[in-house]
PDB file of C-alpha atoms in Angstrom:
ATOM      1  CA  UNK A   1       1.091  33.326 165.233  1.00 50.00           C
ATOM      2  CA  UNK A   2      -2.664  32.714 164.519  1.00 47.00           C
ATOM      3  CA  UNK A   3      -3.146  36.463 163.295  1.00 48.00           C
ATOM      4  CA  UNK A   4      -0.236  35.915 160.984  1.00 39.00           C
ATOM      5  CA  UNK A   5      -1.748  32.809 159.675  1.00 41.00           C
ATOM      6  CA  UNK A   6      -5.377  34.575 159.219  1.00 44.00           C
ATOM      7  CA  UNK A   7      -3.646  37.434 157.618  1.00 41.00           C
ATOM      8  CA  UNK A   8      -1.748  35.300 155.083  1.00 38.00           C
ATOM      9  CA  UNK A   9      -4.937  33.229 154.135  1.00 44.00           C
ATOM     10  CA  UNK A  10      -6.864  36.170 153.613  1.00 43.00           C
ATOM     11  CA  UNK A  11      -4.212  37.949 151.435  1.00 41.00           C
ATOM     12  CA  UNK A  12      -3.873  34.652 149.447  1.00 43.00           C
ATOM     13  CA  UNK A  13      -7.834  34.471 149.189  1.00 43.00           C
ATOM     14  CA  UNK A  14      -8.000  38.224 148.075  1.00 44.00           C
ATOM     15  CA  UNK A  15      -5.178  37.563 145.451  1.00 44.00           C
ATOM     16  CA  UNK A  16      -7.156  34.780 144.027  1.00 44.00           C
ATOM     17  CA  UNK A  17     -10.548  36.530 143.884  1.00 50.00           C
ATOM     18  CA  UNK A  18     -11.776  37.594 140.522  1.00 54.00           C
ATOM     19  CA  UNK A  19     -13.083  41.280 139.821  1.00 88.00           C
ATOM     20  CA  UNK A  20     -16.745  41.253 139.372  1.00 93.00           C
ATOM     21  CA  UNK A  21     -17.997  43.618 136.537  1.00 94.00           C
ATOM     22  CA  UNK A  22     -21.612  44.403 135.640  1.00 93.00           C
ATOM     23  CA  UNK A  23     -23.595  45.970 133.049  1.00 93.00           C
ATOM     24  CA  UNK A  24     -27.012  46.456 134.305  1.00 93.00           C
ATOM     25  CA  UNK A  25     -28.529  47.492 131.093  1.00 93.00           C
ATOM     26  CA  UNK A  26     -27.620  43.911 129.794  1.00 95.00           C
ATOM     27  CA  UNK A  27     -28.396  42.031 133.230  1.00 95.00           C
ATOM     28  CA  UNK A  28     -24.743  40.772 132.733  1.00 96.00           C
ATOM     29  CA  UNK A  29     -22.309  39.952 135.396  1.00 96.00           C
ATOM     30  CA  UNK A  30     -18.771  38.560 134.828  1.00 96.00           C
ATOM     31  CA  UNK A  31     -16.034  37.601 137.284  1.00 96.00           C
ATOM     32  CA  UNK A  32     -12.808  39.039 135.404  1.00 94.00           C
ATOM     33  CA  UNK A  33      -9.526  37.203 135.887  1.00 93.00           C
ATOM     34  CA  UNK A  34      -7.361  39.635 138.065  1.00 90.00           C
ATOM     35  CA  UNK A  35      -4.686  40.122 135.303  1.00 88.00           C
ATOM     36  CA  UNK A  36      -7.067  41.985 133.154  1.00 92.00           C
ATOM     37  CA  UNK A  37      -6.935  45.758 133.178  1.00 90.00           C
ATOM     38  CA  UNK A  38     -10.347  47.520 132.937  1.00 88.00           C
ATOM     39  CA  UNK A  39      -9.909  50.092 130.165  1.00 89.00           C
ATOM     40  CA  UNK A  40     -13.373  51.644 130.216  1.00 79.00           C
ATOM     41  CA  UNK A  41     -14.077  55.189 129.096  1.00 54.00           C
ATOM     42  CA  UNK A  42     -17.248  57.228 129.689  1.00 48.00           C
ATOM     43  CA  UNK A  43     -19.103  57.582 126.489  1.00 48.00           C
ATOM     44  CA  UNK A  44     -20.943  60.662 125.510  1.00 48.00           C
ATOM     45  CA  UNK A  45     -23.534  61.009 122.904  1.00 51.00           C
ATOM     46  CA  UNK A  46     -22.549  61.930 119.414  1.00 49.00           C
ATOM     47  CA  UNK A  47     -23.672  65.045 117.574  1.00 51.00           C
ATOM     48  CA  UNK A  48     -24.280  64.437 113.895  1.00 50.00           C
ATOM     49  CA  UNK A  49     -23.005  67.237 111.583  1.00 50.00           C
ATOM     50  CA  UNK A  50     -23.663  67.428 107.794  1.00 50.00           C
ATOM     51  CA  UNK A  51     -21.644  69.289 105.278  1.00 49.00           C
ATOM     52  CA  UNK A  52     -23.140  70.535 102.087  1.00 51.00           C
ATOM     53  CA  UNK A  53     -21.085  72.493  99.651  1.00 52.00           C
ATOM     54  CA  UNK A  54     -18.428  72.874 102.122  1.00 51.00           C
ATOM     55  CA  UNK A  55     -20.763  74.590 104.365  1.00 50.00           C
ATOM     56  CA  UNK A  56     -21.232  72.981 107.836  1.00 48.00           C
ATOM     57  CA  UNK A  57     -24.988  72.397 108.660  1.00 47.00           C
ATOM     58  CA  UNK A  58     -25.469  71.733 112.522  1.00 49.00           C
ATOM     59  CA  UNK A  59     -28.123  69.394 113.188  1.00 46.00           C
ATOM     60  CA  UNK A  60     -28.425  69.444 117.003  1.00 44.00           C
ATOM     61  CA  UNK A  61     -31.745  67.541 116.714  1.00 42.00           C
ATOM     62  CA  UNK A  62     -29.932  64.551 115.069  1.00 43.00           C
ATOM     63  CA  UNK A  63     -27.889  63.670 118.143  1.00 41.00           C
ATOM     64  CA  UNK A  64     -27.803  60.041 118.815  1.00 48.00           C
ATOM     65  CA  UNK A  65     -26.171  57.697 121.163  1.00 51.00           C
ATOM     66  CA  UNK A  66     -23.046  55.614 120.145  1.00 64.00           C
ATOM     67  CA  UNK A  67     -22.824  52.147 120.963  1.00 75.00           C
ATOM     68  CA  UNK A  68     -21.540  51.526 124.531  1.00 83.00           C
ATOM     69  CA  UNK A  69     -18.200  49.684 124.953  1.00 87.00           C
ATOM     70  CA  UNK A  70     -16.548  47.918 127.749  1.00 88.00           C
ATOM     71  CA  UNK A  71     -12.944  47.085 127.347  1.00 92.00           C
ATOM     72  CA  UNK A  72     -10.384  44.966 129.386  1.00 93.00           C
ATOM     73  CA  UNK A  73      -6.754  44.315 128.613  1.00 93.00           C
ATOM     74  CA  UNK A  74      -4.740  41.363 129.583  1.00 92.00           C
ATOM     75  CA  UNK A  75      -1.073  41.228 129.647  1.00 89.00           C
ATOM     76  CA  UNK A  76      -0.403  38.489 126.884  1.00 86.00           C
ATOM     77  CA  UNK A  77      -2.136  40.239 123.847  1.00 90.00           C
ATOM     78  CA  UNK A  78      -5.464  39.256 125.294  1.00 95.00           C
ATOM     79  CA  UNK A  79      -8.486  41.543 124.947  1.00 96.00           C
ATOM     80  CA  UNK A  80     -11.987  41.603 125.939  1.00 96.00           C
ATOM     81  CA  UNK A  81     -14.538  44.016 124.190  1.00 95.00           C
ATOM     82  CA  UNK A  82     -18.155  44.230 124.892  1.00 95.00           C
ATOM     83  CA  UNK A  83     -20.443  46.582 122.782  1.00 93.00           C
ATOM     84  CA  UNK A  84     -24.004  46.986 122.939  1.00 94.00           C
ATOM     85  CA  UNK A  85     -26.628  49.284 121.723  1.00 92.00           C
ATOM     86  CA  UNK A  86     -30.405  49.725 121.835  1.00 91.00           C
ATOM     87  CA  UNK A  87     -32.211  47.671 119.169  1.00 87.00           C
ATOM     88  CA  UNK A  88     -34.204  49.832 116.885  1.00 80.00           C
ATOM     89  CA  UNK A  89     -36.130  47.058 115.250  1.00 75.00           C
ATOM     90  CA  UNK A  90     -37.769  45.679 118.261  1.00 74.00           C
ATOM     91  CA  UNK A  91     -36.370  42.137 117.548  1.00 76.00           C
ATOM     92  CA  UNK A  92     -36.073  40.044 120.488  1.00 81.00           C
ATOM     93  CA  UNK A  93     -33.546  37.816 118.778  1.00 83.00           C
ATOM     94  CA  UNK A  94     -30.808  38.003 116.255  1.00 89.00           C
ATOM     95  CA  UNK A  95     -30.980  35.974 112.998  1.00 91.00           C
ATOM     96  CA  UNK A  96     -28.349  33.910 111.513  1.00 93.00           C
ATOM     97  CA  UNK A  97     -28.509  36.085 108.362  1.00 93.00           C
ATOM     98  CA  UNK A  98     -27.870  39.197 110.309  1.00 92.00           C
ATOM     99  CA  UNK A  99     -24.992  37.507 112.070  1.00 95.00           C
ATOM    100  CA  UNK A 100     -23.513  36.552 108.735  1.00 95.00           C
ATOM    101  CA  UNK A 101     -23.869  39.903 107.395  1.00 95.00           C
ATOM    102  CA  UNK A 102     -21.916  41.321 110.548  1.00 95.00           C
ATOM    103  CA  UNK A 103     -19.205  38.813 110.122  1.00 96.00           C
ATOM    104  CA  UNK A 104     -18.809  39.682 106.409  1.00 96.00           C
ATOM    105  CA  UNK A 105     -18.736  43.442 107.339  1.00 96.00           C
ATOM    106  CA  UNK A 106     -16.071  42.727 109.966  1.00 95.00           C
ATOM    107  CA  UNK A 107     -13.818  40.664 107.472  1.00 96.00           C
ATOM    108  CA  UNK A 108     -14.238  43.471 104.845  1.00 96.00           C
ATOM    109  CA  UNK A 109     -13.051  46.124 107.397  1.00 95.00           C
ATOM    110  CA  UNK A 110     -10.010  43.831 108.162  1.00 94.00           C
ATOM    111  CA  UNK A 111      -9.268  43.415 104.433  1.00 94.00           C
ATOM    112  CA  UNK A 112      -8.815  47.148 104.050  1.00 94.00           C
ATOM    113  CA  UNK A 113      -5.942  47.383 106.421  1.00 91.00           C
ATOM    114  CA  UNK A 114      -4.496  43.706 105.733  1.00 92.00           C
ATOM    115  CA  UNK A 115      -5.407  42.995 102.052  1.00 92.00           C
ATOM    116  CA  UNK A 116      -3.151  39.883 102.064  1.00 92.00           C
ATOM    117  CA  UNK A 117      -4.834  38.463 105.229  1.00 94.00           C
ATOM    118  CA  UNK A 118      -6.677  34.986 104.735  1.00 95.00           C
ATOM    119  CA  UNK A 119      -9.701  34.461 106.961  1.00 96.00           C
ATOM    120  CA  UNK A 120     -11.302  31.304 108.720  1.00 96.00           C
ATOM    121  CA  UNK A 121     -14.822  31.753 110.020  1.00 96.00           C
ATOM    122  CA  UNK A 122     -17.189  29.310 111.878  1.00 97.00           C
ATOM    123  CA  UNK A 123     -20.445  30.293 113.483  1.00 97.00           C
ATOM    124  CA  UNK A 124     -22.432  28.164 115.744  1.00 97.00           C
ATOM    125  CA  UNK A 125     -25.233  28.524 118.448  1.00 97.00           C
ATOM    126  CA  UNK A 126     -24.217  28.251 122.032  1.00 97.00           C
ATOM    127  CA  UNK A 127     -25.717  28.932 125.348  1.00 97.00           C
ATOM    128  CA  UNK A 128     -24.201  30.716 128.207  1.00 97.00           C
ATOM    129  CA  UNK A 129     -26.238  30.910 131.423  1.00 97.00           C
ATOM    130  CA  UNK A 130     -29.316  29.551 129.405  1.00 95.00           C
ATOM    131  CA  UNK A 131     -28.978  32.642 127.002  1.00 95.00           C
ATOM    132  CA  UNK A 132     -28.798  31.591 123.222  1.00 96.00           C
ATOM    133  CA  UNK A 133     -25.817  33.278 121.413  1.00 97.00           C
ATOM    134  CA  UNK A 134     -24.377  33.104 117.981  1.00 97.00           C
ATOM    135  CA  UNK A 135     -20.702  32.377 118.556  1.00 98.00           C
ATOM    136  CA  UNK A 136     -18.163  33.235 115.891  1.00 97.00           C
ATOM    137  CA  UNK A 137     -14.888  31.752 115.695  1.00 97.00           C
ATOM    138  CA  UNK A 138     -12.863  33.996 113.351  1.00 97.00           C
ATOM    139  CA  UNK A 139      -9.152  33.730 112.701  1.00 96.00           C
ATOM    140  CA  UNK A 140      -7.196  36.261 110.625  1.00 96.00           C
ATOM    141  CA  UNK A 141      -4.005  34.565 109.170  1.00 94.00           C
ATOM    142  CA  UNK A 142      -1.318  36.846 108.472  1.00 90.00           C
ATOM    143  CA  UNK A 143       2.105  36.671 106.839  1.00 83.00           C
ATOM    144  CA  UNK A 144       4.945  34.881 108.890  1.00 83.00           C
ATOM    145  CA  UNK A 145       2.715  32.358 110.686  1.00 83.00           C
ATOM    146  CA  UNK A 146       1.033  35.187 112.715  1.00 87.00           C
ATOM    147  CA  UNK A 147      -2.771  35.132 113.186  1.00 91.00           C
ATOM    148  CA  UNK A 148      -5.355  36.971 115.098  1.00 94.00           C
ATOM    149  CA  UNK A 149      -8.100  35.323 116.902  1.00 96.00           C
ATOM    150  CA  UNK A 150     -11.610  36.376 117.607  1.00 97.00           C
ATOM    151  CA  UNK A 151     -14.399  34.655 119.517  1.00 98.00           C
ATOM    152  CA  UNK A 152     -17.431  36.667 119.175  1.00 98.00           C
ATOM    153  CA  UNK A 153     -20.652  35.999 121.060  1.00 98.00           C
ATOM    154  CA  UNK A 154     -23.876  37.979 119.854  1.00 97.00           C
ATOM    155  CA  UNK A 155     -27.388  38.270 120.981  1.00 96.00           C
ATOM    156  CA  UNK A 156     -30.190  40.545 122.013  1.00 94.00           C
ATOM    157  CA  UNK A 157     -30.432  41.170 125.754  1.00 93.00           C
ATOM    158  CA  UNK A 158     -33.151  43.393 127.451  1.00 91.00           C
ATOM    159  CA  UNK A 159     -33.549  45.207 124.326  1.00 91.00           C
ATOM    160  CA  UNK A 160     -29.989  45.852 123.513  1.00 94.00           C
ATOM    161  CA  UNK A 161     -27.965  44.239 120.650  1.00 94.00           C
ATOM    162  CA  UNK A 162     -24.869  42.926 122.450  1.00 95.00           C
ATOM    163  CA  UNK A 163     -21.658  41.466 121.078  1.00 96.00           C
ATOM    164  CA  UNK A 164     -18.978  40.117 123.618  1.00 97.00           C
ATOM    165  CA  UNK A 165     -15.552  39.652 121.805  1.00 97.00           C
ATOM    166  CA  UNK A 166     -12.618  37.834 123.078  1.00 97.00           C
ATOM    167  CA  UNK A 167      -9.451  38.599 121.028  1.00 97.00           C
ATOM    168  CA  UNK A 168      -5.921  36.882 121.567  1.00 95.00           C
ATOM    169  CA  UNK A 169      -2.845  36.227 119.215  1.00 92.00           C
ATOM    170  CA  UNK A 170      -1.734  32.971 120.651  1.00 89.00           C
ATOM    171  CA  UNK A 171      -3.885  30.747 122.975  1.00 92.00           C
ATOM    172  CA  UNK A 172      -2.397  31.122 126.364  1.00 93.00           C
ATOM    173  CA  UNK A 173      -3.687  30.528 129.948  1.00 94.00           C
ATOM    174  CA  UNK A 174      -4.711  34.065 130.021  1.00 95.00           C
ATOM    175  CA  UNK A 175      -7.167  33.596 127.047  1.00 95.00           C
ATOM    176  CA  UNK A 176      -8.329  30.300 128.641  1.00 96.00           C
ATOM    177  CA  UNK A 177      -9.096  32.029 131.813  1.00 96.00           C
ATOM    178  CA  UNK A 178     -11.103  34.785 129.940  1.00 96.00           C
ATOM    179  CA  UNK A 179     -13.192  32.360 127.861  1.00 97.00           C
ATOM    180  CA  UNK A 180     -13.896  30.352 131.022  1.00 97.00           C
ATOM    181  CA  UNK A 181     -14.970  33.673 132.847  1.00 97.00           C
ATOM    182  CA  UNK A 182     -17.370  34.653 130.010  1.00 97.00           C
ATOM    183  CA  UNK A 183     -18.912  31.105 129.903  1.00 97.00           C
ATOM    184  CA  UNK A 184     -19.552  31.390 133.708  1.00 97.00           C
ATOM    185  CA  UNK A 185     -21.083  34.769 133.152  1.00 96.00           C
ATOM    186  CA  UNK A 186     -24.571  35.356 134.664  1.00 97.00           C
ATOM    187  CA  UNK A 187     -27.439  36.897 133.019  1.00 95.00           C
ATOM    188  CA  UNK A 188     -30.790  38.255 134.754  1.00 91.00           C
ATOM    189  CA  UNK A 189     -33.570  36.802 132.868  1.00 74.00           C
TER     190      UNK A 189
END
């Protein structure tokens, strides 16, 4: 009976335990809720090919790295996307004007696919594990009372420009758990 009890407690503990995920380049660790599926793909360098007068010019010397992405998918239309790339400018912090420009570009790209959409956007500064972030709450209102919600945290970490995006259609306990998991993230300083 004691062995069965220990087995049940161990099984329950493992079911409640989160999945730890790390990105070494950023010094970032998160305990993802169990109901999120890791959708990560291996990224390869991208080769730039220019075409002039319908003739392909191969510029192998122009190979450059794409930004890296980390993706997780929940069960209730909740997604978590992390993208990061080396900063070329050498800046150690983002500026408010850079974040505003990125938000404007994002909204313009959404408008191309959904010209009737209306947007609400608010950006504030917020700390997560004592790291300064620009946090943008972006809501894209579509027809028929449908909306898409984005919470985007942006900063520079260890020489990488990083964006952490939480996407959901409707607030659910799943989206709440994801937001809480991100706010409990740990960053090596």
